[in-house]
mmCIF file with all atom_site columns, C-alpha atoms in Angstrom:
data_model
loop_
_atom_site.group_PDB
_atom_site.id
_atom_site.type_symbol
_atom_site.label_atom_id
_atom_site.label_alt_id
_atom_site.label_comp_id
_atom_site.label_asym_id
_atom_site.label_entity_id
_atom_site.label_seq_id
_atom_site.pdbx_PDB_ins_code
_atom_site.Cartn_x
_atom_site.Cartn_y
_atom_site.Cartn_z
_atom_site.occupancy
_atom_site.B_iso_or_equiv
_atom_site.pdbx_formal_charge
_atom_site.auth_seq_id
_atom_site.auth_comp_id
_atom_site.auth_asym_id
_atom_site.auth_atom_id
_atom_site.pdbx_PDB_model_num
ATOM 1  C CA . UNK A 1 1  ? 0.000   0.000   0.000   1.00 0.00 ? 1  UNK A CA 1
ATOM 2  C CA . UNK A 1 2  ? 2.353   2.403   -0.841  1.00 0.00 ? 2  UNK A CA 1
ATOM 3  C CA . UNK A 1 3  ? 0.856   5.734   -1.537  1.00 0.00 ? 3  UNK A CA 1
ATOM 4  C CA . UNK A 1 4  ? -0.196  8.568   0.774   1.00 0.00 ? 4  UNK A CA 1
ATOM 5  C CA . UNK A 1 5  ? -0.121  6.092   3.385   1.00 0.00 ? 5  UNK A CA 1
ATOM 6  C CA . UNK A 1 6  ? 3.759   6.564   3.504   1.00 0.00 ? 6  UNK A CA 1
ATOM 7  C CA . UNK A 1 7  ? 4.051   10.359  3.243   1.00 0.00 ? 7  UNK A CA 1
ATOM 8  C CA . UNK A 1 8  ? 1.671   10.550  5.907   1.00 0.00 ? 8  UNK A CA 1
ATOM 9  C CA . UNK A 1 9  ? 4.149   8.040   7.760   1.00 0.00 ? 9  UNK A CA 1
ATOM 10 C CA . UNK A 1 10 ? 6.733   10.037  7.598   1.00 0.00 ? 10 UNK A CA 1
ATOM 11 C CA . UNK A 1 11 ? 5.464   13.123  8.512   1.00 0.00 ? 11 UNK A CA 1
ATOM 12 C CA . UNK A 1 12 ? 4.081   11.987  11.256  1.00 0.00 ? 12 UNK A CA 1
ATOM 13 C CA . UNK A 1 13 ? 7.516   10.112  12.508  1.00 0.00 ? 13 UNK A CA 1
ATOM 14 C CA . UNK A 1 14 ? 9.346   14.051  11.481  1.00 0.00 ? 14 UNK A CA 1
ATOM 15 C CA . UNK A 1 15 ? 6.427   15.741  13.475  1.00 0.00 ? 15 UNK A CA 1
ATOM 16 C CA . UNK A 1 16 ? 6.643   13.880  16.896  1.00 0.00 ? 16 UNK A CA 1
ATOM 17 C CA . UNK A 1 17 ? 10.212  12.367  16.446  1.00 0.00 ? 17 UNK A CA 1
ATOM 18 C CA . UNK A 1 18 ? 9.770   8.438   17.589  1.00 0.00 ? 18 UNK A CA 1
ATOM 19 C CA . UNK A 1 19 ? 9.874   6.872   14.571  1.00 0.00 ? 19 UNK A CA 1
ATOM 20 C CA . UNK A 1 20 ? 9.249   3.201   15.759  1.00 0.00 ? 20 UNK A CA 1
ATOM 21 C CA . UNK A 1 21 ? 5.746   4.395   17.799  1.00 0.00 ? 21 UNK A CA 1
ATOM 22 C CA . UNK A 1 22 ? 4.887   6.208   14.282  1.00 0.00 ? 22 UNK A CA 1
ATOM 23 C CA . UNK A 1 23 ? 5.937   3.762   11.994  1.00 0.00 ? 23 UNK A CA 1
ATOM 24 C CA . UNK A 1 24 ? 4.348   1.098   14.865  1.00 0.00 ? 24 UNK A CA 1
ATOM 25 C CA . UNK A 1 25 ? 0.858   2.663   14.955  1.00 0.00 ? 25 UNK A CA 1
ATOM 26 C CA . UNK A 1 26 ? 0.693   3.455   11.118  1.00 0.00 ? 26 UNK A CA 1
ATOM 27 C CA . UNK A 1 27 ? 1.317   -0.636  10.455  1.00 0.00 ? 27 UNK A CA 1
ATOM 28 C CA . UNK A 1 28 ? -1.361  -1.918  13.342  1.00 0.00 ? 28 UNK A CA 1
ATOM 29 C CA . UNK A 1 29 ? -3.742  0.462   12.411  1.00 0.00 ? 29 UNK A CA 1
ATOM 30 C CA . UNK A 1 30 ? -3.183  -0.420  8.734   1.00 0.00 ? 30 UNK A CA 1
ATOM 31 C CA . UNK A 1 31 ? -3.862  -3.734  9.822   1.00 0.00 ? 31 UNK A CA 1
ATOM 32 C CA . UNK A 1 32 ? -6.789  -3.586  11.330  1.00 0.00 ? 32 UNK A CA 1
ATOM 33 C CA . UNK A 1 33 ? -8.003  -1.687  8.407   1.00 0.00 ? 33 UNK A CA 1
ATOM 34 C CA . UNK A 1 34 ? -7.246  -4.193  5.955   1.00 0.00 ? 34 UNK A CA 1
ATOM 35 C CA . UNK A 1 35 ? -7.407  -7.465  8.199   1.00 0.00 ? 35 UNK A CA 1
ATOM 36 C CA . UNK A 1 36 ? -11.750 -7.481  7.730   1.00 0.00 ? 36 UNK A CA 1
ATOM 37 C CA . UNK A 1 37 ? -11.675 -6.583  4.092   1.00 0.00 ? 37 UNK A CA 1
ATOM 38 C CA . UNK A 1 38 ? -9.155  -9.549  3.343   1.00 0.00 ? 38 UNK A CA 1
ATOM 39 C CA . UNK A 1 39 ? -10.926 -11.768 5.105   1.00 0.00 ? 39 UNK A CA 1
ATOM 40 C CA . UNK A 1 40 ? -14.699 -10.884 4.351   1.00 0.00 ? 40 UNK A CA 1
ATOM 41 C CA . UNK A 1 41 ? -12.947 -10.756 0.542   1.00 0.00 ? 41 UNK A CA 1
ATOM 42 C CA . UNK A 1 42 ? -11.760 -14.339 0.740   1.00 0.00 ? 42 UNK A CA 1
ATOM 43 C CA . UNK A 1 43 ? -15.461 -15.430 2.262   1.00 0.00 ? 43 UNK A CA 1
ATOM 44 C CA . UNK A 1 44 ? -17.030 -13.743 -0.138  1.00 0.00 ? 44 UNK A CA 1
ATOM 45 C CA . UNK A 1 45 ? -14.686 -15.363 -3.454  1.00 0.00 ? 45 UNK A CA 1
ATOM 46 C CA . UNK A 1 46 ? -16.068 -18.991 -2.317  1.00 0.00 ? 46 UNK A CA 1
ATOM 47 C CA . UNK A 1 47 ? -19.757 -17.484 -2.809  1.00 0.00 ? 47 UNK A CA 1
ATOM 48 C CA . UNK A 1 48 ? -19.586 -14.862 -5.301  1.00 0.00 ? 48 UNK A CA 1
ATOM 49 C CA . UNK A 1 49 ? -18.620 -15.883 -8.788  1.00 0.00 ? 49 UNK A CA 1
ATOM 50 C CA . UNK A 1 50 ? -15.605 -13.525 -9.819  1.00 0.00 ? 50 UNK A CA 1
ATOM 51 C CA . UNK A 1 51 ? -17.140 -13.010 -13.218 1.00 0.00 ? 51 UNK A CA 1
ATOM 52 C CA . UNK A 1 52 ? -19.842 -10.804 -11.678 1.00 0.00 ? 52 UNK A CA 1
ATOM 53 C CA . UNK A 1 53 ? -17.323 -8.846  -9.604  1.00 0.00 ? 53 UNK A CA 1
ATOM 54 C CA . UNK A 1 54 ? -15.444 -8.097  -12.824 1.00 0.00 ? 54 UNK A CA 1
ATOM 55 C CA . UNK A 1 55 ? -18.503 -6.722  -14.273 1.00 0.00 ? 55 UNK A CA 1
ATOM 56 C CA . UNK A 1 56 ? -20.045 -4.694  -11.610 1.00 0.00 ? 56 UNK A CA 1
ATOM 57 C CA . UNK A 1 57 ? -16.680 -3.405  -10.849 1.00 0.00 ? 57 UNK A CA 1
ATOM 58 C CA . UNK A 1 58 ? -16.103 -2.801  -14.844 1.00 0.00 ? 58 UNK A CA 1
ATOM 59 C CA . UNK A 1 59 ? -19.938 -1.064  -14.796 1.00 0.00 ? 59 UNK A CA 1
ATOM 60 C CA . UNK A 1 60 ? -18.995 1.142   -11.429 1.00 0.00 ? 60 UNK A CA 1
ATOM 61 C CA . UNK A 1 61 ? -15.523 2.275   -13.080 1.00 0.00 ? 61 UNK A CA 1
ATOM 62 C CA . UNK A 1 62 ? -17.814 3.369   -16.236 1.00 0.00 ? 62 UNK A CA 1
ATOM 63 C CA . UNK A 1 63 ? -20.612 4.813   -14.422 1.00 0.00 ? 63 UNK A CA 1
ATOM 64 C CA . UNK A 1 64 ? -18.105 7.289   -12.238 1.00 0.00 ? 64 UNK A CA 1
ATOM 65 C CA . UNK A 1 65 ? -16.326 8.330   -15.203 1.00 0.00 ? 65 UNK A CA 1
ATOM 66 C CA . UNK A 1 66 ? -19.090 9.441   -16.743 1.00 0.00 ? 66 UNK A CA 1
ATOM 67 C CA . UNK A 1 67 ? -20.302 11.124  -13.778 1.00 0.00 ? 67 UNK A CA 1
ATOM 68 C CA . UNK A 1 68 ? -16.912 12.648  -13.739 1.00 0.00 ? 68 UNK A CA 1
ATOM 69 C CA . UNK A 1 69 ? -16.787 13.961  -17.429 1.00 0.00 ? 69 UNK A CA 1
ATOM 70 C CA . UNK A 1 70 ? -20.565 15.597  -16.635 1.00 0.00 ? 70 UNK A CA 1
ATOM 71 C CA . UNK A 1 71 ? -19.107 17.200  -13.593 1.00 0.00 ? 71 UNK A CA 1
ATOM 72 C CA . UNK A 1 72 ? -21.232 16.129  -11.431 1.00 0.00 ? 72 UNK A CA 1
ATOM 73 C CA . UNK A 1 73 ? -20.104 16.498  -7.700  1.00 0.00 ? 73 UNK A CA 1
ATOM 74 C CA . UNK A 1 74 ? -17.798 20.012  -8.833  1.00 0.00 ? 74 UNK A CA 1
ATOM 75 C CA . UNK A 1 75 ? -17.905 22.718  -6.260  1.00 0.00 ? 75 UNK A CA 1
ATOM 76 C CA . UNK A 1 76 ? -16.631 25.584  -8.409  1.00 0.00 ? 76 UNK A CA 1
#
């Protein structure tokens, strides 16, 4: 998971100096963040066909782009 994750990481360890705690807290809570979703994910493979997750996944990607290029959700 390497993305904003990390910065924040760091600039947490620069801010308050203890790396270890930082770095520490950043992994458990990361952990128990992602621990559920991997586990209700691997229930869920056994029951769910794959195919269909593909395709609503596929159908949600489309659906926000186009909600995107109509600007929907723009504050300005």
């Amino acid at each position: 998971m390497g993305d904003k994750t990390q910065i924040a990481t760091a600039a947490l360890a620069a801010h308050f100096g203890n790396l270890l705690a930082v770095v520490g807290g950043t992994t458990l809570g990361m952990m128990i963040a992602d621990g559920p979703a991997v586990f209700l994910g691997e229930v869920a493979s056994h029951r769910i066909p794959l195919k269909y997750v593909r395709y609503a996944a596929a159908l949600l990607f489309g659906v926000i782009g186009l909600l995107i290029l109509a600007g929907v959700g723009k504050f300005n």
